[in-house]
XYZ file of C-alpha atoms in Angstrom:
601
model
C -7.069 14.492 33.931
C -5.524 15.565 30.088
C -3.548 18.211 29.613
C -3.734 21.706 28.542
C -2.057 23.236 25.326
C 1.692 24.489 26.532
C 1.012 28.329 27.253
C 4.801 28.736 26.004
C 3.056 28.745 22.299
C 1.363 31.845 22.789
C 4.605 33.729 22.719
C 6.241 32.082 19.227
C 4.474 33.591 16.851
C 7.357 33.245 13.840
C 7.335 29.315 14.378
C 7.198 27.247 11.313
C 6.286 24.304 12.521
C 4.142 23.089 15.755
C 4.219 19.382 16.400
C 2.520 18.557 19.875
C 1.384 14.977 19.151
C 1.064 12.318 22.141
C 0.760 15.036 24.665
C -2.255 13.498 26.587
C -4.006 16.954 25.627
C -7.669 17.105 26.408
C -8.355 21.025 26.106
C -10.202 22.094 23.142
C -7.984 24.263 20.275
C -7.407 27.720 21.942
C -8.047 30.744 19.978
C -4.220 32.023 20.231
C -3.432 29.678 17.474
C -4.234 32.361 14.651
C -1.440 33.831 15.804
C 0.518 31.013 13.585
C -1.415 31.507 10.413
C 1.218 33.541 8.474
C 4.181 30.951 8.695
C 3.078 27.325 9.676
C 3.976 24.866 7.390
C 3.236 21.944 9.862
C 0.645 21.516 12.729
C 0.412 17.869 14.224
C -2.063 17.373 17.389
C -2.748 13.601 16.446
C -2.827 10.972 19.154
C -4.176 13.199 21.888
C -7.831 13.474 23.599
C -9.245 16.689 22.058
C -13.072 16.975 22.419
C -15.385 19.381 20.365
C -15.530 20.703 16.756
C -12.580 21.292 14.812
C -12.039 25.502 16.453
C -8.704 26.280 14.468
C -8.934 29.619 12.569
C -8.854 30.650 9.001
C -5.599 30.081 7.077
C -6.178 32.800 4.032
C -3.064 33.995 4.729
C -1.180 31.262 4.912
C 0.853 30.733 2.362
C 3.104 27.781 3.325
C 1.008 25.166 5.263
C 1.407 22.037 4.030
C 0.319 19.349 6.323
C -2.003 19.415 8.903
C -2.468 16.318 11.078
C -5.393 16.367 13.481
C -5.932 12.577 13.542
C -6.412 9.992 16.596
C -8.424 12.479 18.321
C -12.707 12.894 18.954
C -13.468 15.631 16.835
C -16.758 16.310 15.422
C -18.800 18.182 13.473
C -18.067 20.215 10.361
C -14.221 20.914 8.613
C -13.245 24.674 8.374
C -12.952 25.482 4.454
C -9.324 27.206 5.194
C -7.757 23.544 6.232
C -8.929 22.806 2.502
C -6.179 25.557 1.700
C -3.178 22.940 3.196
C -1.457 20.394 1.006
C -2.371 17.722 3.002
C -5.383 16.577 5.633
C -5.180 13.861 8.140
C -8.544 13.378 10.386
C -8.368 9.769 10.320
C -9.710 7.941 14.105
C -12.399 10.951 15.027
C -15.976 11.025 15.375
C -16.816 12.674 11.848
C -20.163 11.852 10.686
C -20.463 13.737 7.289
C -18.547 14.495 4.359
C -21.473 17.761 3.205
C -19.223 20.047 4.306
C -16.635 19.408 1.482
C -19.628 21.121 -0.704
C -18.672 24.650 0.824
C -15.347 24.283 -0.584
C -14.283 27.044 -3.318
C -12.574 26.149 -6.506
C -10.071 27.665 -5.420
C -8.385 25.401 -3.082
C -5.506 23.033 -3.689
C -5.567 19.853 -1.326
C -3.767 17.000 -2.212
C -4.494 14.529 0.504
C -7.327 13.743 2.207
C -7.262 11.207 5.057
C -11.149 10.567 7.362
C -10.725 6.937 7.373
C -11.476 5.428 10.817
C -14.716 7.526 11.507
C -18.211 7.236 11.344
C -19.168 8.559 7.895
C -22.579 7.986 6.802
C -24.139 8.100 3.442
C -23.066 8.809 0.084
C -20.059 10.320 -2.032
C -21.210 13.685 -2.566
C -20.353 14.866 -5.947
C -18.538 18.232 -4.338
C -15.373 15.623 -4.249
C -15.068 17.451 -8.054
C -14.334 20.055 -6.295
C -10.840 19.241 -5.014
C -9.134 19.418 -8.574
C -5.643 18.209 -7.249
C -6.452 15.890 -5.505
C -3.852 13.323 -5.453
C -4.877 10.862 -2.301
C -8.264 10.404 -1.036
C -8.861 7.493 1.921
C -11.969 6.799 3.569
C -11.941 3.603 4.936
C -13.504 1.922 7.989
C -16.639 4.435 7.672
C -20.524 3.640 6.791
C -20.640 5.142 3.520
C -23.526 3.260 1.244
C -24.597 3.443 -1.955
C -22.728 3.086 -5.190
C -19.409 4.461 -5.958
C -20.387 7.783 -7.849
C -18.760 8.309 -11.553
C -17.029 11.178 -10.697
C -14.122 9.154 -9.116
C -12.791 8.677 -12.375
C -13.284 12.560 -13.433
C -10.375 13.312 -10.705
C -7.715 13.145 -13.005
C -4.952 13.779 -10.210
C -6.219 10.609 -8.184
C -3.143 8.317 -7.972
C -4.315 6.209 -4.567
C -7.982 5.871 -3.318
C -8.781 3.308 -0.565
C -12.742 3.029 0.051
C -12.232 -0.565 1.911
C -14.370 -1.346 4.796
C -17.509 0.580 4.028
C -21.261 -0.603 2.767
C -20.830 0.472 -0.985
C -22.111 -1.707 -3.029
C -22.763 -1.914 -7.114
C -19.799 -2.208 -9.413
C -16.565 -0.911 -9.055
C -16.491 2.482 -12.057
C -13.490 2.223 -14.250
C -10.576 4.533 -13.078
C -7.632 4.471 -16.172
C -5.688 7.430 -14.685
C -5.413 5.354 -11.642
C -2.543 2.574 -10.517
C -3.504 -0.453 -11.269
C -4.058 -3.446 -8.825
C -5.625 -1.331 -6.514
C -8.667 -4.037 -5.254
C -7.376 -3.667 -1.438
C -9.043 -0.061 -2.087
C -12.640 -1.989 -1.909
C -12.448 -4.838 0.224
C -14.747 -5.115 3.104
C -17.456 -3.757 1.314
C -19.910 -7.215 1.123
C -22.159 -5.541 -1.580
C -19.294 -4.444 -4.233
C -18.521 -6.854 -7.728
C -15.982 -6.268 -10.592
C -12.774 -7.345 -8.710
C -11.066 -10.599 -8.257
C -10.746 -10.042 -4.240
C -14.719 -9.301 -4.512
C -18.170 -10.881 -5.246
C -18.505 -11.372 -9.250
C -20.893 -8.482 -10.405
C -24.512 -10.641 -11.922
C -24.671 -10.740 -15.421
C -27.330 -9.226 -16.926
C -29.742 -10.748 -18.740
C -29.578 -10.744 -22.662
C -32.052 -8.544 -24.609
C -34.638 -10.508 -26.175
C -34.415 -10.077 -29.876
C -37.684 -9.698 -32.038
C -36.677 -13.590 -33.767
C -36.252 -15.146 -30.541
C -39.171 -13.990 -28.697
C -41.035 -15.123 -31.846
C -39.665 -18.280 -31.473
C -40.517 -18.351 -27.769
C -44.316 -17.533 -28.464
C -43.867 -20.517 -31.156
C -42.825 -22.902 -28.353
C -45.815 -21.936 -26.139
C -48.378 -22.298 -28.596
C -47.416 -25.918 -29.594
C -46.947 -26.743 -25.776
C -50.807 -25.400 -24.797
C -52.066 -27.391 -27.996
C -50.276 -30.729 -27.175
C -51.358 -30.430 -23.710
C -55.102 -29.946 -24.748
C -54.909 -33.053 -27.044
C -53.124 -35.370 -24.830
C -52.895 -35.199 -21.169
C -49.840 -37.408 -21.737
C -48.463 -34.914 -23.874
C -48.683 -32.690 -21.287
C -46.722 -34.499 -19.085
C -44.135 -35.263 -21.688
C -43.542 -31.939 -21.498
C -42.618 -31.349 -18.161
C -40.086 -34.232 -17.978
C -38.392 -33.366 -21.486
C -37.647 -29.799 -19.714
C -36.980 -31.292 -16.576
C -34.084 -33.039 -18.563
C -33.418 -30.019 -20.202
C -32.980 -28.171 -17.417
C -30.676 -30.657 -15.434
C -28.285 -31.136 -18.855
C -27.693 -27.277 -18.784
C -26.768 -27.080 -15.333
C -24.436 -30.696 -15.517
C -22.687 -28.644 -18.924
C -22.413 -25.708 -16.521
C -21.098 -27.746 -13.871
C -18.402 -29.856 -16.601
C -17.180 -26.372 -17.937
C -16.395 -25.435 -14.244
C -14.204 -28.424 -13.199
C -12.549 -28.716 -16.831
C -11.925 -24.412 -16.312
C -10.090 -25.721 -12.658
C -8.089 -28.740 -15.078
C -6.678 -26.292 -17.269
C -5.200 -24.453 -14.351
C -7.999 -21.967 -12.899
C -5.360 -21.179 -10.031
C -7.303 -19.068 -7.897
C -9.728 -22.017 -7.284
C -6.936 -23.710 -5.187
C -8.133 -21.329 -2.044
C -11.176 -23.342 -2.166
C -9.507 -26.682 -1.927
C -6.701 -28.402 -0.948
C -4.188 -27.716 -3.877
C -5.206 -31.242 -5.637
C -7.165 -29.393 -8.681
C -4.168 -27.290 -9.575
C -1.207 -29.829 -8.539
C -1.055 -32.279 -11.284
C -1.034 -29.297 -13.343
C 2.045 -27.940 -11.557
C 3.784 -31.056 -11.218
C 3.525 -31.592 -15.224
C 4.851 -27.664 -16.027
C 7.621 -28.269 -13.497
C 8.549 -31.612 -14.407
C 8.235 -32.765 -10.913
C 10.323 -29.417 -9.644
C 13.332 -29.952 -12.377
C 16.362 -27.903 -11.840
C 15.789 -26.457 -15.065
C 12.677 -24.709 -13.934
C 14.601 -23.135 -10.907
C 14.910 -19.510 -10.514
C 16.311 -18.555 -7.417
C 16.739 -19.863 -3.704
C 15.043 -18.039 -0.920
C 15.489 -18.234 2.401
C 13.514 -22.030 3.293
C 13.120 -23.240 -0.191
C 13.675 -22.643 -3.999
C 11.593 -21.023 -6.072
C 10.417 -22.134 -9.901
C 9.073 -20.937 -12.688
C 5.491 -22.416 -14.080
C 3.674 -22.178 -17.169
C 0.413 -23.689 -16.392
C -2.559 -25.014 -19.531
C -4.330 -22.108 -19.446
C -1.141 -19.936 -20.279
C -0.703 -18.266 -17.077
C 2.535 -18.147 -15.659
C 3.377 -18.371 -12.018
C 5.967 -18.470 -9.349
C 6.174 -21.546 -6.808
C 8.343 -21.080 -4.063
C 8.643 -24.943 -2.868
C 10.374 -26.280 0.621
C 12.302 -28.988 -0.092
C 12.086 -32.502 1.396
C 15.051 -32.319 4.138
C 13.608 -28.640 4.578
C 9.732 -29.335 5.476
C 10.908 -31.655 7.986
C 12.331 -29.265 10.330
C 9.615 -27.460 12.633
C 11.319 -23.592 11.978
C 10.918 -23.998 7.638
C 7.364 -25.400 8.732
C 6.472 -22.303 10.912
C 8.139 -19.770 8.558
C 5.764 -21.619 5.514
C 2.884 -21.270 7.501
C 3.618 -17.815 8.790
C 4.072 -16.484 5.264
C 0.590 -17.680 4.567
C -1.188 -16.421 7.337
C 0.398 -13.108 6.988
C -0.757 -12.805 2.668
C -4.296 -13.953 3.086
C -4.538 -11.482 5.534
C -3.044 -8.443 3.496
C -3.789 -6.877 -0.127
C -1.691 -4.355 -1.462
C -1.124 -2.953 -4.976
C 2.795 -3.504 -3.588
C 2.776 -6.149 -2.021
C 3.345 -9.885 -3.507
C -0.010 -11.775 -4.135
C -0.097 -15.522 -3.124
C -2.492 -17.194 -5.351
C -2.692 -20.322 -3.058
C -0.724 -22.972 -1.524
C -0.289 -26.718 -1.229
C 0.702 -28.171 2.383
C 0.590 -32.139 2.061
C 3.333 -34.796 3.712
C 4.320 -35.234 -0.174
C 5.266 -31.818 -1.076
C 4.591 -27.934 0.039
C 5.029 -25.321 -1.674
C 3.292 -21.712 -2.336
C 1.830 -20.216 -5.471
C 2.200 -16.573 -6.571
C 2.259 -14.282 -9.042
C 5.537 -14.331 -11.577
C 7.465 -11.359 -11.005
C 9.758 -11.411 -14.659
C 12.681 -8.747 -13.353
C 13.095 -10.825 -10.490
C 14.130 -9.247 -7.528
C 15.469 -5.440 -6.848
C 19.092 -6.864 -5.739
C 19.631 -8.677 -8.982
C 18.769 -5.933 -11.189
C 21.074 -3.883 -9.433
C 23.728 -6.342 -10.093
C 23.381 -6.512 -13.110
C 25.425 -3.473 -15.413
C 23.093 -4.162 -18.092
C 19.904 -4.268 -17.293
C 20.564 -1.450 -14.196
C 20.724 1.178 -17.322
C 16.570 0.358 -17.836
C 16.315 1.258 -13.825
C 16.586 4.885 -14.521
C 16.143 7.437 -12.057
C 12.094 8.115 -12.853
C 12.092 4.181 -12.374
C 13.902 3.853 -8.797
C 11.740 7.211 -7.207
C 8.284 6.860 -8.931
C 8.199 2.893 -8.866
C 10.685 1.292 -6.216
C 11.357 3.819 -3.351
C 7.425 5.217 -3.481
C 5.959 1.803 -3.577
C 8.110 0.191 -0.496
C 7.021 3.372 0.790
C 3.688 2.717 0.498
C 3.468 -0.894 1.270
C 5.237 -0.410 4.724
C 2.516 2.462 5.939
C -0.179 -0.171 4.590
C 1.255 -2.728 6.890
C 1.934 -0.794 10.005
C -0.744 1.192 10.066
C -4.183 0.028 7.660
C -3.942 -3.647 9.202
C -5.231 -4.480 12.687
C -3.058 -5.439 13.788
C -0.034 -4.014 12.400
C 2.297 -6.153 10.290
C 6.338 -5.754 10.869
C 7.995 -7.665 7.849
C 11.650 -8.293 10.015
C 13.364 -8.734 6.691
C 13.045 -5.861 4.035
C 15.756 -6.025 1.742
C 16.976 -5.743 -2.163
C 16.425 -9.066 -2.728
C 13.111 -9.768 -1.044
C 11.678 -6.428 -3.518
C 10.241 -8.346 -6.986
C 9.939 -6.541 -9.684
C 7.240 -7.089 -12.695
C 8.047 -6.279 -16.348
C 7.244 -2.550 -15.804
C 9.528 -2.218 -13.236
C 6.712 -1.792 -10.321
C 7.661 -3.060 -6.977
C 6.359 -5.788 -5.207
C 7.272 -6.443 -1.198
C 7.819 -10.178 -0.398
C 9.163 -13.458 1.117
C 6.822 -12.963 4.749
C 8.439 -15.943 6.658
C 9.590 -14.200 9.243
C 6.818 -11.631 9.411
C 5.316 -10.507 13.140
C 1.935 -9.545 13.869
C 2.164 -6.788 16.939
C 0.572 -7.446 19.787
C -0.477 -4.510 22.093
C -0.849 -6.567 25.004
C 2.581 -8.004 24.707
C 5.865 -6.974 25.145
C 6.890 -8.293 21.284
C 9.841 -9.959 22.071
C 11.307 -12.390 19.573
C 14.236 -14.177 18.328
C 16.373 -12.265 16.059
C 15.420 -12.574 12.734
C 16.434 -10.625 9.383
C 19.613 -10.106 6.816
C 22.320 -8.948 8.259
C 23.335 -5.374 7.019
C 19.913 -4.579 7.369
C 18.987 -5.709 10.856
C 18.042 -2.025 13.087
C 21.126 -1.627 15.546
C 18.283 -1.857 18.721
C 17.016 -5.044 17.578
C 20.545 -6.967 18.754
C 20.433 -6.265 22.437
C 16.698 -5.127 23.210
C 15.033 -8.486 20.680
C 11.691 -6.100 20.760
C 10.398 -6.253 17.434
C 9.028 -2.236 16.124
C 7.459 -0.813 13.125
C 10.986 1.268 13.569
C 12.652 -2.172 12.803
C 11.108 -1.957 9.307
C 12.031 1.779 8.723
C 15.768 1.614 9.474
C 16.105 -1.722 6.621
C 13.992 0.656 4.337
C 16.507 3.306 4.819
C 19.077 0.974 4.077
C 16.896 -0.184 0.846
C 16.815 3.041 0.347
C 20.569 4.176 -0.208
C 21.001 1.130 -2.172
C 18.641 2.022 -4.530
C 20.384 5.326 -4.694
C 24.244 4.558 -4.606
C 23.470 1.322 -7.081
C 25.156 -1.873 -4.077
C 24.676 -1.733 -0.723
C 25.644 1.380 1.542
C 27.273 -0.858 4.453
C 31.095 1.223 3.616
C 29.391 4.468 3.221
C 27.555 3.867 6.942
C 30.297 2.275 8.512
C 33.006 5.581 8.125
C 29.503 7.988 8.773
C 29.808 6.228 11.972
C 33.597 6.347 12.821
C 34.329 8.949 14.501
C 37.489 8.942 12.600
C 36.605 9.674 9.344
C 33.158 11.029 10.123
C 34.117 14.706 8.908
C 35.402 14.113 6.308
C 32.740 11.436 4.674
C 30.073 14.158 5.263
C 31.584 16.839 2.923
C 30.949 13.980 0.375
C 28.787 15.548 -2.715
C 25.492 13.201 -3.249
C 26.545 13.444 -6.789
C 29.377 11.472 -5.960
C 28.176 8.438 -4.686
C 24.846 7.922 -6.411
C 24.565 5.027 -9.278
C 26.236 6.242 -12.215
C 25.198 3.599 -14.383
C 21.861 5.166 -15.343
C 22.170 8.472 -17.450
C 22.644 11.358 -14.594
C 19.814 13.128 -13.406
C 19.403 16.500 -15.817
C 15.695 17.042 -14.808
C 15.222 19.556 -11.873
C 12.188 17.574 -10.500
C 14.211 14.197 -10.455
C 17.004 16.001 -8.918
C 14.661 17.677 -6.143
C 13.254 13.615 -5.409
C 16.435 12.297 -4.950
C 17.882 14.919 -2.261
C 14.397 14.401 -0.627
C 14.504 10.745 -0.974
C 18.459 10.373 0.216
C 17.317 12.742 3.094
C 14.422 10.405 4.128
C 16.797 7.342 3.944
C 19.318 8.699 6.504
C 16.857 9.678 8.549
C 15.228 6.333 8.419
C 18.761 5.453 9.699
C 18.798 7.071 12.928
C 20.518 5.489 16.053
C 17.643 6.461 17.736
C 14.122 4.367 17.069
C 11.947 7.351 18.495
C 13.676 10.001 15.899
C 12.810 7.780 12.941
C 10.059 9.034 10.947
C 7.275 6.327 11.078
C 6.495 4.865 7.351
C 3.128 6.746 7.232
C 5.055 10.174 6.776
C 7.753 9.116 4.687
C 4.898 7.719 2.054
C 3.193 11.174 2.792
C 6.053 12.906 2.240
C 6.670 11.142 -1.171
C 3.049 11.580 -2.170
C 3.074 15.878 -0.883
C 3.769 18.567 -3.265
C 7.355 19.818 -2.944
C 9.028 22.923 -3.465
C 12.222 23.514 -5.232
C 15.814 23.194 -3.983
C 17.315 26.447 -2.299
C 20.823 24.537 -3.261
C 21.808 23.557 -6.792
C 21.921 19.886 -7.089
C 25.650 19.102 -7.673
C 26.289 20.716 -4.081
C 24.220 18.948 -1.661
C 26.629 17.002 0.777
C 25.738 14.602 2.505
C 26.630 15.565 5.864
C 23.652 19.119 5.228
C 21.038 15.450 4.036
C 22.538 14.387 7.819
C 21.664 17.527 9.494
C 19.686 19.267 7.400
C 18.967 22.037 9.610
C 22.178 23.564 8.964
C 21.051 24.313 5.450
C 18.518 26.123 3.936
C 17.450 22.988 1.793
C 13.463 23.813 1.051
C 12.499 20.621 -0.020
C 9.378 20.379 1.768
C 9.449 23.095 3.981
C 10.253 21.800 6.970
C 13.112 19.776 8.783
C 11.971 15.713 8.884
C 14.442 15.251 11.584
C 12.808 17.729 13.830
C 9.507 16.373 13.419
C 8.244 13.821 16.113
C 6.833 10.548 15.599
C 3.292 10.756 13.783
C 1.242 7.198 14.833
């Protein structure tokens, strides 16, 4: 038997925020909850057993919802137009069977996420999407939707991330430029979609027959009836001269496809065993030279190649005394498993691999800043990671690559080892999530126990003494990511006295002007300055003792994507002891506490 809504909320009609998640709660939404509608910012009732259409009532007079969460439940039917009015929708994991009722929306309305993946949409985009002007994050994977993908898509000019994987759309993927790029996990699983390299190849249309060559065709069919009235032999002379013809074009087609492999096609090594590409790699290397070397990870060494075709990749290659012993083997293997099973816009892309007894190694993509730790290390080029760079790019795309992991692949994905140095970053500065050796697939049935594994300095405190591997795991290293991001070297003093007891007091009257990089040029720009309190807040919560009072990754990324309000504090007073316990404060970043909020799964 579920339970019932606690009658204790009929009475707190001032609260701000109402987060009753994993409550086992069966009953359908009472009536009293209008009562709310003035000064909610925050309802979450995901992860319980609610039955029935979505009953809450209108929010016209709301003026400070932001997020409502009604996901994990088995809710039907038609949306309210007043939960259009929040900043952000979660329904993902209900029964929903239509999107038509995103036609009754007004103009009017200002949502910025929109979250119904995991239900049992039918049909077609509707065009009423146009609709939602600011929208900034639409997902509506593992549905039925058919057909093609409609043009509007690329009409929503606030559309930063769109994931339409696991549906039946087929056709070709419509060009999106105000979108991010790399962005092809958005469409896999649909088996009829081209126009990306993780998809089909769209068919190439036939060429339009110009007036000289259809001449020329009528030409050729002319002489061919003649010569076969005048010579039965002829006639079969023509059949075997296009016979030939025929088999020389398709042995050309077939030469051009193994000489496009020679020159170092290296996404044709997933159909073989690595031989195509590895003479190739072995020549651009110089047999693995020292010279080529750009780093050592943690089981091998990784090189730089420029392969014949131009393209430049990264091999990360075990070496000899290394792919003897069975835990460099495992961690190899693991790290492939894990990537062909995962695509991410932030997350590294493994082209291929080669496992022989000769040598093993694994192909990706070149990242040419190298990794997040260097650059921080480095006084010169840590001036080009400016504050825009280390919010917009670094922080947000971790961000975003952890939710993918832990909550868009079944199962969920737990890296073990986020750090500085295992975040890549490309020319533009985006950042890339790598080195999966030691990366755990959860099992539900299992208790997830595991050697320890990870950097230390990064390792979550629980991990030592309870060796049960968490998505939690993953959020207190990006926490630790993320204050090293922020302070410019790694925040292992600045935790160490918050946690004596000693010189606790007096390390939280600290300004966060104090102790951020100072490297960069300061933050001048309000906006910056409001993303960096928010961000530094998110990172020491990320940090708490306490697994179960962590925020999960999916609402820190939410968080980061969600409009924000302005600071009720200037800047140059924040301390970091009101980020700690920011209830104490009236800092309005988002309009409500994140340490107060309960885990959202």
């Amino acid at each position: 038997m579920g339970f019932q809504f606690p009658k204790w909320l009929k009475t707190q009609n001032n609260l701000s925020h109402i987060d009753i998640s994993n409550s086992g709660i069966s009953q359908s939404i009472p009536t009293w909850f209008k009562n709310f509608s003035t000064h909610l910012s925050l309802v979450n009732i995901s992860n319980n057993q609610i039955n029935g259409p979505i009953a809450i009532n209108d929010y016209s007079a709301t003026r400070v919802l932001e997020i409502v969460d009604l996901s994990s439940n088995h809710f039907y039917g038609s949306v309210p137009n007043s939960l259009f009015k929040v900043g952000a929708l979660f329904l993902s994991k209900n029964n929903f069977s239509s999107l038509s009722y995103i036609c009754n929306v007004s103009d009017e309305y200002y949502l910025r996420i929109l979250d119904i993946s995991d239900n049992q949409l039918t049909g077609e985009l509707p065009n009423c999407f146009l609709k939602l002007k600011d929208l900034r994050a639409l997902i509506l994977s593992n549905n039925k939707l058919s057909g093609e993908i409609p043009g509007f898509i690329g009409q929503l000019l606030s559309l930063a991330v769109l994931n339409l994987s696991r549906n039946l759309l087929s056709g070709k993927i419509p060009t999106r430029p105000q979108l991010q790029e790399r962005d092809e996990a958005s469409y896999i699983g649909n088996p009829e979609l081209c126009g990306s390299p993780l998809l089909k190849k769209c068919p190439e249309h036939s060429k339009p027959t110009t007036p000289k060559s259809k001449t020329r065709q009528v030409l050729v069919m002319v002489i061919d009836i003649v010569v076969a009235l005048a010579s039965p032999i002829g006639f079969f002379l023509i059949i075997l001269f296009k016979k030939a013809k025929k088999r020389l074009c398709k042995t050309r087609q077939v030469q051009q496809a193994n000489e496009a492999s020679k020159n170092g096609d290296i996404l044709s090594i997933w159909n073989y065993d690595g031989k195509i590409a590895f003479e190739d790699i072995i020549k651009a290397t110089e047999d693995f030279d020292i010279r080529y070397c750009i780093g050592t990870g943690g089981y091998g060494s990784v090189y730089r190649a420029q392969l014949p075709s131009g393209k430049i990749v990264a091999l990360k290659k075990l070496h000899n005394s290394e792919a003897e012993k069975l835990s460099f083997r495992k961690s190899f293997e693991n790290e492939v498993e894990t990537l062909t099973k995962i695509r991410h816009r932030n997350i590294i892309r493994l082209y291929g691999f080669c496992l022989s007894k000769q040598s093993m190694f694994l192909i990706y993509e070149y990242m040419e800043r190298g990794s997040l730790f260097c650059v921080l290390s480095n006084d010169l080029e840590v001036v080009e990671l400016d504050w825009c760079k280390r919010i917009n790019i670094i922080i947000k795309g971790i961000a975003c690559a952890l939710s993918y992991m832990h909550y868009d692949c079944t199962p969920p994905i737990v890296h073990r080892d986020i750090t500085t140095t295992n975040i890549l970053l490309n020319s533009e500065f985006e950042a890339f999530v790598s080195d999966y050796g030691t990366a755990r697939l959860l099992d539900p049935d299992s208790s997830n126990q595991t050697m320890i594994a990870g950097t230390y300095g990064y390792i979550a405190p629980e991990f030592a003494y309870t060796m049960v591997i968490t998505e939690k795991c993953d959020v207190y290293s990006f926490g630790v990511v993320v204050l090293e991001t922020l302070m410019g070297k790694h925040s292992g003093d600045l935790l160490s006295k918050l946690m004596s007891s000693s010189s606790s007091s007096s390390i939280q009257h600290t300004l966060l002007s104090q102790i951020i990089d100072n490297r960069p040029s300061p933050p001048r720009n309000r906006l910056i300055e409001d993303d960096i309190v928010l961000i530094a807040m998110l990172g020491f919560a990320c940090l708490n003792a306490k697994p179960n009072c962590r925020p999960t990754m999916k609402l820190v990324s939410h968080q980061l994507l969600a409009p924000k309000t302005s600071l009720a504090k200037r800047f140059s007073d924040v301390s970091l002891g009101q980020l700690m316990f920011p209830t104490e404060i009236s800092l309005n970043v988002q309009n409500y506490d994140i340490h107060s909020i309960q885990e959202i799964q």
